[in-house]
Coordinates of C-alpha atoms in Angstrom, one line a residue:
M1 CA 139.6 98.3 90.5
D2 CA 136.7 99.5 90.8
P3 CA 134.1 97.2 89.2
L4 CA 131.4 99.7 88.6
P5 CA 133.2 103.0 86.8
F6 CA 131.6 106.0 87.6
S7 CA 133.3 107.2 84.0
S8 CA 130.8 105.3 82.7
P9 CA 127.2 106.5 82.4
W10 CA 125.4 103.6 82.4
W11 CA 123.7 104.1 85.8
S12 CA 122.6 107.2 84.7
R13 CA 119.3 105.2 83.4
A14 CA 118.0 104.6 86.8
L15 CA 117.4 108.2 87.2
T16 CA 113.8 108.5 87.1
L17 CA 112.3 111.7 85.5
S18 CA 111.7 113.5 88.8
E19 CA 115.4 113.2 89.4
R20 CA 116.3 114.7 85.8
I21 CA 114.2 117.3 86.3
T22 CA 116.0 117.9 89.7
I23 CA 119.4 117.4 88.0
L24 CA 118.2 119.8 84.6
R25 CA 117.4 122.5 87.4
D26 CA 120.6 122.3 89.0
N27 CA 122.7 122.7 85.8
N28 CA 120.6 125.8 85.1
N29 CA 121.0 127.4 88.0
R30 CA 124.7 126.8 87.7
H31 CA 125.2 127.5 83.9
S32 CA 121.8 130.0 83.1
S33 CA 123.0 130.5 79.6
L34 CA 122.4 126.1 79.2
A35 CA 119.8 125.9 75.9
L36 CA 117.3 123.2 76.0
Q37 CA 118.8 121.5 72.9
S38 CA 119.1 117.8 72.7
N39 CA 118.6 115.1 70.1
D40 CA 115.3 116.6 69.3
A41 CA 114.1 113.9 66.8
K42 CA 114.8 111.3 69.2
G43 CA 113.1 113.4 72.0
Q44 CA 110.1 114.6 69.7
N45 CA 109.3 110.4 68.9
Q46 CA 109.6 109.9 72.5
L47 CA 107.4 112.9 73.6
Q48 CA 104.6 111.6 71.0
R49 CA 105.1 108.2 72.5
W50 CA 104.3 109.4 76.1
R51 CA 100.9 110.9 74.2
R52 CA 99.5 108.2 72.7
E53 CA 98.9 106.4 76.3
P54 CA 95.6 106.2 76.9
Q55 CA 95.7 107.9 80.0
F56 CA 96.5 110.6 78.2
V57 CA 93.9 111.0 75.5
S58 CA 93.1 114.5 76.9
E59 CA 95.8 117.1 76.4
S60 CA 94.8 119.1 79.2
I61 CA 95.2 115.7 81.7
F62 CA 98.7 115.1 79.8
D63 CA 99.3 119.0 80.9
R64 CA 98.7 118.5 84.2
R65 CA 100.8 115.7 84.6
L66 CA 103.8 117.2 83.2
A67 CA 102.9 120.5 86.1
A68 CA 103.0 118.3 88.5
D69 CA 106.5 118.0 88.2
G70 CA 106.8 121.4 87.3
I71 CA 107.5 121.0 83.6
D72 CA 106.0 121.5 80.1
Q73 CA 106.1 119.3 77.0
H74 CA 109.1 121.3 75.8
T75 CA 111.3 120.3 78.5
L76 CA 110.0 116.7 78.8
A77 CA 111.3 116.3 74.8
Y78 CA 114.9 117.7 76.1
I79 CA 115.0 115.2 78.7
L80 CA 113.1 112.0 76.7
G81 CA 116.0 113.3 74.4
D82 CA 118.8 111.8 76.3
P83 CA 120.9 114.6 76.7
A84 CA 124.6 114.2 77.9
E85 CA 125.6 117.3 79.6
V86 CA 122.4 116.3 82.4
I87 CA 124.1 113.7 83.3
K88 CA 127.9 114.8 82.6
Q89 CA 127.5 117.2 84.9
H90 CA 126.1 115.3 87.9
S91 CA 128.7 114.2 89.8
E92 CA 126.8 112.6 92.9
K93 CA 127.3 109.0 93.1
P94 CA 124.3 107.3 94.2
V95 CA 124.3 105.5 97.6
W96 CA 122.7 102.3 95.7
L97 CA 125.8 102.5 93.1
E98 CA 128.4 102.6 96.1
W99 CA 126.6 99.2 97.2
L100 CA 126.9 97.6 94.2
A101 CA 130.7 98.7 93.9
E102 CA 131.1 97.3 97.6
S103 CA 129.5 94.3 97.4
F104 CA 131.4 93.4 93.9
S105 CA 134.3 94.2 95.3
Q106 CA 134.9 91.4 97.6
P107 CA 134.9 87.7 96.6
A108 CA 130.9 86.0 96.8
S109 CA 130.4 83.3 99.7
A110 CA 129.0 79.6 98.9
F111 CA 126.7 79.1 96.1
A112 CA 123.7 76.7 97.3
N113 CA 122.2 74.2 95.1
P114 CA 118.3 74.8 95.4
P115 CA 116.6 71.4 95.2
P116 CA 114.6 69.7 91.7
G117 CA 111.8 72.0 91.0
A118 CA 113.7 75.1 92.6
E119 CA 116.2 75.3 90.4
E120 CA 114.5 79.2 89.8
L121 CA 116.8 80.1 92.9
C122 CA 119.9 79.6 91.1
F123 CA 119.2 83.2 89.5
L124 CA 120.2 84.9 92.9
D125 CA 123.5 83.7 92.4
L126 CA 124.0 87.0 90.1
I127 CA 123.8 88.8 93.2
Q128 CA 124.8 87.1 95.9
P129 CA 127.6 89.7 96.6
L130 CA 124.9 92.0 97.6
I131 CA 123.4 89.2 99.5
D132 CA 126.0 89.4 101.4
L133 CA 126.8 92.8 101.9
A134 CA 123.0 92.9 102.9
C135 CA 123.9 90.5 105.8
D136 CA 126.9 91.5 106.8
Q137 CA 125.0 94.6 107.2
L138 CA 122.2 92.4 109.1
F139 CA 125.0 91.3 111.6
I140 CA 126.6 94.1 112.6
G141 CA 122.7 95.5 113.5
V142 CA 122.2 91.9 115.2
E143 CA 125.5 92.2 117.4
Q144 CA 124.9 95.6 118.4
I145 CA 121.3 95.1 119.5
L146 CA 122.3 92.2 121.3
T147 CA 125.3 94.8 122.8
N148 CA 122.0 96.7 124.0
H149 CA 119.6 93.9 125.2
P150 CA 121.9 91.1 126.6
D151 CA 118.7 89.2 127.3
S152 CA 117.3 89.3 123.4
P153 CA 115.1 86.3 122.8
F154 CA 117.2 84.8 119.8
D155 CA 120.3 83.3 118.9
R156 CA 122.9 84.6 117.0
Q157 CA 124.2 81.2 115.5
I158 CA 121.0 80.8 113.9
I159 CA 119.4 84.4 113.1
E160 CA 120.5 83.8 109.4
D161 CA 118.6 80.8 108.8
I162 CA 115.4 82.1 110.4
L163 CA 115.4 85.5 108.7
L164 CA 117.1 84.9 105.1
P165 CA 113.8 82.3 104.0
N166 CA 111.9 86.1 103.5
L167 CA 114.0 87.2 101.1
P168 CA 114.0 85.0 97.8
G169 CA 110.7 85.8 97.4
P170 CA 111.0 89.9 96.7
L171 CA 114.1 89.6 95.0
L172 CA 112.9 86.8 92.3
T173 CA 110.1 89.1 92.0
R174 CA 112.1 91.6 90.5
L175 CA 114.7 89.5 88.9
S176 CA 113.5 86.2 87.6
R177 CA 111.7 87.5 84.6
T178 CA 114.7 89.6 83.5
L179 CA 116.9 86.6 83.8
V180 CA 114.6 84.0 81.9
L181 CA 115.3 86.6 79.2
E182 CA 119.0 86.9 78.9
L183 CA 118.8 83.2 79.2
N184 CA 116.8 82.6 76.3
V185 CA 119.2 85.0 74.4
A186 CA 122.4 82.9 75.5
R187 CA 120.4 80.0 74.2
L188 CA 119.7 81.7 71.1
Q189 CA 123.1 83.0 70.1
G190 CA 124.8 79.5 70.9
H191 CA 126.7 80.8 73.9
L192 CA 125.9 78.1 76.6
S193 CA 127.8 74.9 76.7
G194 CA 126.2 71.4 77.3
E195 CA 125.1 68.5 76.0
T196 CA 121.4 68.5 77.5
S197 CA 119.1 71.2 77.9
A198 CA 119.7 70.9 81.9
E199 CA 123.4 70.9 81.2
R200 CA 123.3 74.1 79.2
F201 CA 120.6 75.8 82.6
E202 CA 123.9 75.1 84.6
S203 CA 126.2 76.7 82.2
F204 CA 124.1 80.0 81.9
V205 CA 124.6 79.5 86.1
E206 CA 128.1 79.3 85.8
Y207 CA 127.9 82.8 83.9
I208 CA 125.9 84.7 85.8
R209 CA 128.2 83.6 88.8
Q210 CA 131.3 85.1 87.3
P211 CA 131.5 89.1 88.8
E212 CA 132.1 90.8 85.2
Q213 CA 129.2 88.9 83.6
A214 CA 127.3 89.8 86.9
I215 CA 128.5 93.4 86.7
S216 CA 127.0 93.2 82.5
I217 CA 123.7 92.1 83.4
L218 CA 123.6 94.6 85.8
S219 CA 124.6 97.6 83.4
E220 CA 122.3 96.3 81.1
Y221 CA 119.1 97.2 83.1
P222 CA 120.4 99.8 85.8
V223 CA 116.9 99.9 87.2
L224 CA 117.0 96.2 88.0
A225 CA 120.0 96.6 90.1
R226 CA 119.1 99.7 91.6
Q227 CA 115.6 97.9 92.7
L228 CA 117.3 95.1 93.8
V229 CA 119.9 97.7 96.5
I230 CA 116.4 99.3 97.8
C231 CA 115.0 96.0 98.2
L232 CA 118.2 94.4 100.3
N233 CA 118.2 97.4 102.3
Q234 CA 114.9 98.0 102.9
W235 CA 114.6 93.9 104.0
V236 CA 118.1 94.6 106.8
D237 CA 116.1 97.9 107.8
A238 CA 112.7 96.4 108.8
I239 CA 113.9 92.9 110.2
L240 CA 116.6 94.8 112.7
E241 CA 113.9 96.8 113.5
F242 CA 111.4 94.3 114.4
L243 CA 114.7 92.4 116.5
D244 CA 115.4 95.7 118.7
R245 CA 111.6 95.9 118.7
L246 CA 111.3 92.6 120.0
S247 CA 113.9 93.0 122.5
S248 CA 113.2 95.9 124.0
D249 CA 109.5 94.7 124.2
W250 CA 110.8 91.2 125.6
P251 CA 110.0 91.8 129.0
E252 CA 106.6 93.6 128.5
I253 CA 105.6 91.1 125.7
C254 CA 106.3 88.1 128.1
R255 CA 103.7 89.4 130.8
K256 CA 101.1 90.6 128.6
F257 CA 100.9 87.7 126.0
F258 CA 102.3 84.4 127.3
H259 CA 101.2 85.3 131.2
E260 CA 104.8 84.4 132.8
Q261 CA 105.5 81.7 130.7
D262 CA 109.0 80.7 128.6
P263 CA 108.3 81.1 125.0
G264 CA 111.4 80.3 124.5
L265 CA 114.1 81.7 121.4
L266 CA 112.9 82.7 118.1
V267 CA 113.0 79.9 115.8
E268 CA 111.0 81.5 112.8
V269 CA 110.0 84.9 111.3
A270 CA 107.5 84.9 108.9
A271 CA 107.3 88.2 107.2
G272 CA 105.3 89.7 104.5
A273 CA 101.7 89.0 105.8
G274 CA 99.8 91.3 105.1
D275 CA 100.7 94.2 102.2
T276 CA 103.7 96.2 102.4
H277 CA 104.1 99.7 103.6
R278 CA 106.0 102.3 104.6
G279 CA 109.8 101.4 102.8
G280 CA 108.8 97.5 102.5
R281 CA 107.2 96.9 106.0
S282 CA 105.4 94.2 106.7
V283 CA 103.0 92.3 109.7
I284 CA 105.8 89.5 110.7
I285 CA 104.1 86.6 112.5
A286 CA 107.5 85.9 114.9
Q287 CA 107.4 81.7 116.5
F288 CA 109.2 80.6 119.5
E289 CA 110.6 77.4 120.8
S290 CA 107.3 77.1 122.7
G291 CA 105.2 76.9 119.5
L292 CA 103.9 80.2 120.6
R293 CA 103.4 82.9 118.0
L294 CA 103.4 86.4 118.2
V295 CA 102.4 89.2 115.5
Y296 CA 104.0 92.2 115.1
K297 CA 102.7 95.2 113.3
P298 CA 104.7 98.1 112.1
K299 CA 102.3 100.5 112.6
S300 CA 100.4 102.3 115.6
L301 CA 97.4 100.0 116.6
A302 CA 95.7 103.1 118.5
I303 CA 92.5 102.1 116.3
D304 CA 92.9 98.1 117.1
N305 CA 93.1 99.1 121.1
H306 CA 89.8 101.0 120.3
F307 CA 88.0 99.0 118.5
Q308 CA 88.3 96.5 121.6
Q309 CA 87.2 98.7 123.8
L310 CA 83.9 99.4 122.2
L311 CA 83.3 95.9 121.7
A312 CA 84.3 95.6 125.6
W313 CA 81.7 98.3 125.9
L314 CA 79.0 96.8 123.3
N315 CA 79.3 93.8 125.8
A316 CA 78.7 95.7 128.6
R317 CA 75.4 96.5 127.7
D318 CA 74.4 93.1 127.0
F319 CA 75.0 92.3 123.6
K320 CA 74.5 88.7 123.4
P321 CA 76.3 86.1 122.7
H322 CA 79.5 88.2 123.7
F323 CA 82.4 89.5 121.6
R324 CA 85.7 87.9 122.4
T325 CA 88.5 91.0 122.8
L326 CA 91.9 90.3 121.8
E327 CA 95.3 90.9 123.7
L328 CA 97.7 93.8 122.4
L329 CA 100.4 96.0 122.9
D330 CA 100.3 99.1 121.4
C331 CA 103.9 101.1 121.2
G332 CA 102.7 104.5 119.4
S333 CA 104.1 103.9 115.6
Y334 CA 104.3 99.8 115.9
G335 CA 102.7 97.1 118.3
W336 CA 101.8 93.8 119.0
V337 CA 98.8 91.5 118.7
E338 CA 97.9 87.9 120.5
Y339 CA 98.2 85.0 117.8
I340 CA 94.8 83.7 116.2
A341 CA 95.1 80.1 115.2
R342 CA 91.9 78.5 113.7
Q343 CA 89.9 76.4 115.5
E344 CA 87.3 74.2 115.2
C345 CA 83.5 74.4 116.4
H346 CA 82.4 71.3 118.7
E347 CA 78.8 71.7 118.1
I348 CA 76.2 73.1 115.9
E349 CA 75.2 75.8 118.4
E350 CA 78.5 77.2 118.2
V351 CA 78.1 77.6 114.8
K352 CA 75.0 79.7 115.3
R353 CA 76.7 82.1 117.1
F354 CA 79.9 82.4 115.4
Y355 CA 77.4 83.9 112.1
R356 CA 75.4 85.1 115.0
R357 CA 78.2 87.6 115.9
L358 CA 79.8 87.7 112.4
G359 CA 76.0 89.4 111.4
A360 CA 76.6 91.6 114.7
Y361 CA 80.2 92.3 113.1
L362 CA 78.3 93.5 109.8
A363 CA 76.1 95.8 111.3
L364 CA 78.6 97.5 113.4
L365 CA 81.1 97.9 111.1
Y366 CA 78.1 99.5 108.8
A367 CA 77.6 101.8 110.9
I368 CA 81.0 102.8 111.2
N369 CA 81.5 103.5 107.6
A370 CA 84.1 100.3 107.4
S371 CA 85.5 98.3 104.5
D372 CA 87.9 95.8 103.0
F373 CA 86.9 93.0 105.7
H374 CA 87.7 90.4 102.9
L375 CA 88.6 86.4 103.8
E376 CA 92.4 87.1 104.8
N377 CA 90.9 89.9 107.9
L378 CA 88.6 87.6 109.4
I379 CA 89.6 84.5 111.4
A380 CA 87.6 81.7 112.7
S381 CA 88.5 80.7 115.9
G382 CA 85.8 78.6 117.3
E383 CA 82.6 80.0 118.2
Q384 CA 84.5 83.9 117.7
P385 CA 84.8 85.7 114.4
L386 CA 87.8 87.7 115.1
L387 CA 88.7 90.5 113.2
I388 CA 92.4 90.8 112.3
D389 CA 93.3 94.1 110.5
L390 CA 91.1 97.1 111.3
E391 CA 93.2 99.7 109.5
T392 CA 90.1 100.9 107.5
L393 CA 87.6 101.8 109.9
F394 CA 85.9 104.9 109.6
N395 CA 86.5 105.9 105.8
P396 CA 86.0 109.2 104.9
E397 CA 82.7 110.2 102.8
F398 CA 84.1 111.9 99.7
E399 CA 82.4 112.1 96.2
R400 CA 83.9 108.9 94.0
F401 CA 82.6 109.6 90.5
E402 CA 81.6 112.3 88.7
T403 CA 79.8 110.5 86.0
T404 CA 75.9 109.5 86.4
D405 CA 75.6 106.8 83.3
A406 CA 73.9 103.4 84.9
S407 CA 77.0 101.2 86.0
T408 CA 78.5 104.3 87.9
S409 CA 75.0 105.1 89.6
A410 CA 74.6 100.7 90.7
A411 CA 78.4 101.3 91.9
K412 CA 77.2 104.2 94.1
A413 CA 74.5 102.9 95.2
M414 CA 76.5 100.0 96.5
L415 CA 79.0 101.8 97.9
N416 CA 76.7 103.4 100.3
S417 CA 75.2 100.4 101.3
V418 CA 76.1 97.5 103.5
L419 CA 78.0 95.5 100.5
V420 CA 80.8 98.2 101.4
V421 CA 82.0 96.8 104.3
G422 CA 83.4 93.5 102.0
M423 CA 81.6 91.1 104.1
L424 CA 78.7 90.0 101.8
P425 CA 79.8 87.8 98.8
Q426 CA 79.5 89.4 96.1
R427 CA 81.8 88.5 92.2
L428 CA 83.9 91.3 91.8
W429 CA 86.0 91.0 88.3
S430 CA 83.9 89.1 86.3
A431 CA 84.1 89.3 82.2
E432 CA 83.1 87.6 79.4
E433 CA 86.2 84.9 79.9
Y434 CA 86.3 84.8 83.5
T435 CA 83.5 84.2 85.8
G436 CA 84.7 85.9 88.8
V437 CA 85.6 85.8 92.2
D438 CA 84.2 86.2 95.8
I439 CA 86.9 86.8 98.1
S440 CA 83.8 88.3 101.3
G441 CA 84.7 87.7 104.6
F442 CA 81.5 85.4 104.3
G443 CA 82.8 83.5 101.7
G444 CA 85.8 82.9 99.7
E445 CA 86.0 79.5 99.0
S446 CA 89.0 77.4 98.1
G447 CA 89.4 76.4 94.5
Q448 CA 88.6 79.5 92.6
L449 CA 90.8 80.6 90.1
S450 CA 93.0 83.8 90.7
P451 CA 91.4 87.0 88.9
E452 CA 95.2 87.4 86.9
R453 CA 97.0 85.2 85.2
V454 CA 100.0 85.1 86.8
P455 CA 103.5 84.4 85.6
L456 CA 104.7 80.6 86.7
P457 CA 107.9 78.9 85.6
H458 CA 107.8 76.0 83.2
G459 CA 110.7 74.1 82.5
Q460 CA 112.8 75.0 85.9
G461 CA 116.4 73.7 85.3
T462 CA 117.0 73.4 81.3
D463 CA 117.7 76.8 78.9
E464 CA 113.9 76.5 77.4
M465 CA 113.1 77.9 81.2
R466 CA 110.0 80.3 80.4
Y467 CA 107.3 82.1 82.1
V468 CA 103.7 81.0 81.3
R469 CA 100.4 83.1 82.6
Q470 CA 98.1 81.0 84.2
R471 CA 95.0 81.3 87.0
L472 CA 96.0 79.8 90.0
E473 CA 93.3 77.8 92.1
M474 CA 93.1 80.3 95.2
A475 CA 93.3 78.4 98.8
G476 CA 91.3 79.1 100.9
E477 CA 91.4 81.5 104.2
A478 CA 90.6 80.4 107.6
N479 CA 87.6 83.1 107.9
R480 CA 84.6 80.4 107.4
P481 CA 83.7 78.1 110.9
L482 CA 84.9 74.3 110.8
L483 CA 82.4 71.5 112.4
E484 CA 83.9 67.8 112.3
G485 CA 87.0 69.4 109.7
R486 CA 84.0 70.7 107.4
E487 CA 83.8 74.3 106.7
I488 CA 79.9 75.5 107.2
S489 CA 78.6 77.9 105.0
A490 CA 76.7 81.1 105.3
L491 CA 74.6 80.2 103.4
D492 CA 73.1 77.5 105.9
H493 CA 72.7 80.2 108.5
V494 CA 70.9 83.1 107.1
P495 CA 68.3 83.3 109.7
E496 CA 71.7 83.7 112.7
I497 CA 73.2 86.3 110.4
I498 CA 70.1 88.4 110.2
G499 CA 69.4 88.2 113.9
G500 CA 72.7 89.3 114.7
F501 CA 72.3 92.3 112.5
R502 CA 69.2 93.3 113.8
S503 CA 70.2 92.9 117.2
M504 CA 73.3 95.2 117.2
Y505 CA 71.4 97.5 114.4
H506 CA 69.2 98.3 117.5
L507 CA 71.2 98.3 120.4
L508 CA 73.7 101.2 118.4
L509 CA 70.0 102.8 117.8
Q510 CA 69.5 102.6 121.7
Y511 CA 72.6 103.8 122.6
R512 CA 73.1 106.8 119.9
H513 CA 73.3 109.4 122.1
D514 CA 75.9 107.6 124.7
L515 CA 78.3 106.8 121.4
L516 CA 78.2 109.8 120.2
D517 CA 78.6 112.4 123.3
D518 CA 81.5 114.3 123.9
G519 CA 83.7 111.0 126.1
G520 CA 81.7 108.2 124.1
P521 CA 83.0 105.3 122.3
M522 CA 83.0 107.0 119.3
S523 CA 85.8 110.2 120.4
W524 CA 88.3 107.4 121.0
F525 CA 89.2 107.5 117.9
N526 CA 89.1 110.8 117.2
N527 CA 93.7 111.1 116.6
D528 CA 93.6 107.6 115.8
E529 CA 95.5 107.1 111.9
T530 CA 93.3 105.1 109.2
R531 CA 93.7 104.0 105.7
V532 CA 92.1 105.3 102.7
L533 CA 92.1 102.9 99.6
L534 CA 91.9 105.4 97.2
R535 CA 91.9 102.2 94.5
P536 CA 91.8 98.7 95.3
T537 CA 95.4 97.2 96.3
R538 CA 95.3 95.0 93.7
T539 CA 95.7 97.5 91.3
Y540 CA 99.1 98.5 93.2
D541 CA 100.2 94.8 93.0
Q542 CA 99.9 94.3 89.5
L543 CA 101.2 98.0 88.7
L544 CA 104.2 97.2 90.5
F545 CA 104.7 93.8 90.0
E546 CA 104.4 94.5 85.7
S547 CA 107.1 97.6 86.4
F548 CA 109.7 94.5 87.1
H549 CA 109.0 93.4 83.5
P550 CA 112.9 93.7 81.7
D551 CA 111.6 95.6 78.7
I552 CA 111.2 98.6 81.5
L553 CA 114.1 97.4 83.6
R554 CA 116.6 99.1 81.2
D555 CA 115.9 103.0 81.9
A556 CA 114.0 104.5 85.0
L557 CA 111.7 106.7 82.2
P558 CA 109.7 103.9 80.7
R559 CA 109.0 103.0 83.9
D560 CA 107.7 106.1 85.1
L561 CA 105.6 106.3 82.1
H562 CA 104.4 102.9 83.1
F563 CA 103.4 104.4 86.1
D564 CA 101.7 107.3 84.4
R565 CA 98.5 104.5 83.9
L566 CA 97.4 105.8 87.8
W567 CA 96.8 108.8 85.7
L568 CA 93.4 106.7 83.6
V569 CA 91.0 107.5 86.7
V570 CA 91.1 111.0 86.8
P571 CA 88.7 112.3 84.3
D572 CA 86.2 110.8 86.2
R573 CA 87.7 110.9 89.5
P574 CA 89.7 114.6 89.5
Y575 CA 90.2 113.9 93.5
M576 CA 93.3 111.1 93.0
E577 CA 95.2 113.9 90.9
S578 CA 97.0 114.9 94.1
A579 CA 97.4 111.2 95.3
V580 CA 99.4 110.4 91.9
A581 CA 102.5 111.4 92.4

């Protein structure tokens, strides 16, 4: 028997507004006489709820938002009224639902017992059948890769142990708060058995392990069910893509990065080493038996390659001290980069040269209108500061602000100054109750408190488990030089920073025409892809994280409304309107 019968319309609540609009149009095309009549009271009430959101304080903004989806307020009210015929006449079964049905048609594999203090991992037992199906798909792909590339640098027997540690984090981000809510509901309703709080927690875990109960929870939160399937599908696709590219490029990788030294087989894969893009893909750090490491980037490295050439060009024009360039292999839509480890300086003169180079980098990056060089994008490798993420070079110029009040004018001035590079220390996101944080390439000391209050689990392994929002102490990064085990502050080397900045600035002026000539270094970048930061990545992180709150996982429409907060900036920055969708 199909454990997720299509006769029940629960899954339709996972359809987004744009998907429901498409269904409505299809229905109207097939039934031209279909009238837009629904539960008018419910639809109007929900419509007014949307209208009250702060991003839609302007009627014109609200109408423009609807026009972006090709509808008006009357049509939105009809959809918000949840008309049965919209879904009833939609017979196409979504792929993610087929995945759910297939996964729960088979018995789950054995459940693991997490170590003390990590009982949150038990929540994954709810979707063990889904994880099993993802692993099955993964191993089918792995076998195909090994057939195509018999000399692949990984062992099929241990590949699961290497890859699976990357999975709990993304899944628990989506799942945990919903299951903590369900745990507390079950406790308050007296549905848990056991004499102690820990026994009642184990009772809940046993409950969610039962397929019929798991299906009941997933059908209560269809948006969550869909997002979990998407997450697992993206994980399988991204990992198989990485393994296939590693295998096909392996001879060239060994020649370029390991100089014919045998790195051994793959023993660790650390995904999520940067922001995720393009269907959940992220930077991956691969480690091999020899201890050697390699960085995989699922994007073109053309701009990285040309920047290394630019550094070599500047070195050849006698910039001192010379910049070190990175080894990389650009494969078109992806590439490989040598792994850079933090290293100590041996004497104070090396620290001085480090900061002289960093001052020169600041001038160079300012000259080419670069940004986002915060502490995570810089590694102190002895006396060499190395930039490891170059996707935000050559930011396009566009009008960022329409208003002209004092604070906006100050912000515009800062964006036109050397501060835009992100290297110089500056206090961000400060407020009355929060002193702010410095995440600059020059600064970023450990021990600072995080800007957001992050939900952290309290009472793990008990039936009173909950999430408490609190600021975290931020760990330091590898951006500042070390001498005798101590980080050396940029404040101690201001003359070196200024000297490096001036030296590079004058060199760029001296060779300005050569740099800008046809065929000169600037032309090398003409066709390179860059990343435009229309908003801070932090904004998207917050918005996405909060979109997995259980209150907006029962129906996709409230989640769509949540994402509509992107419209808040449109009155002051009209150019953002075209980017919201």
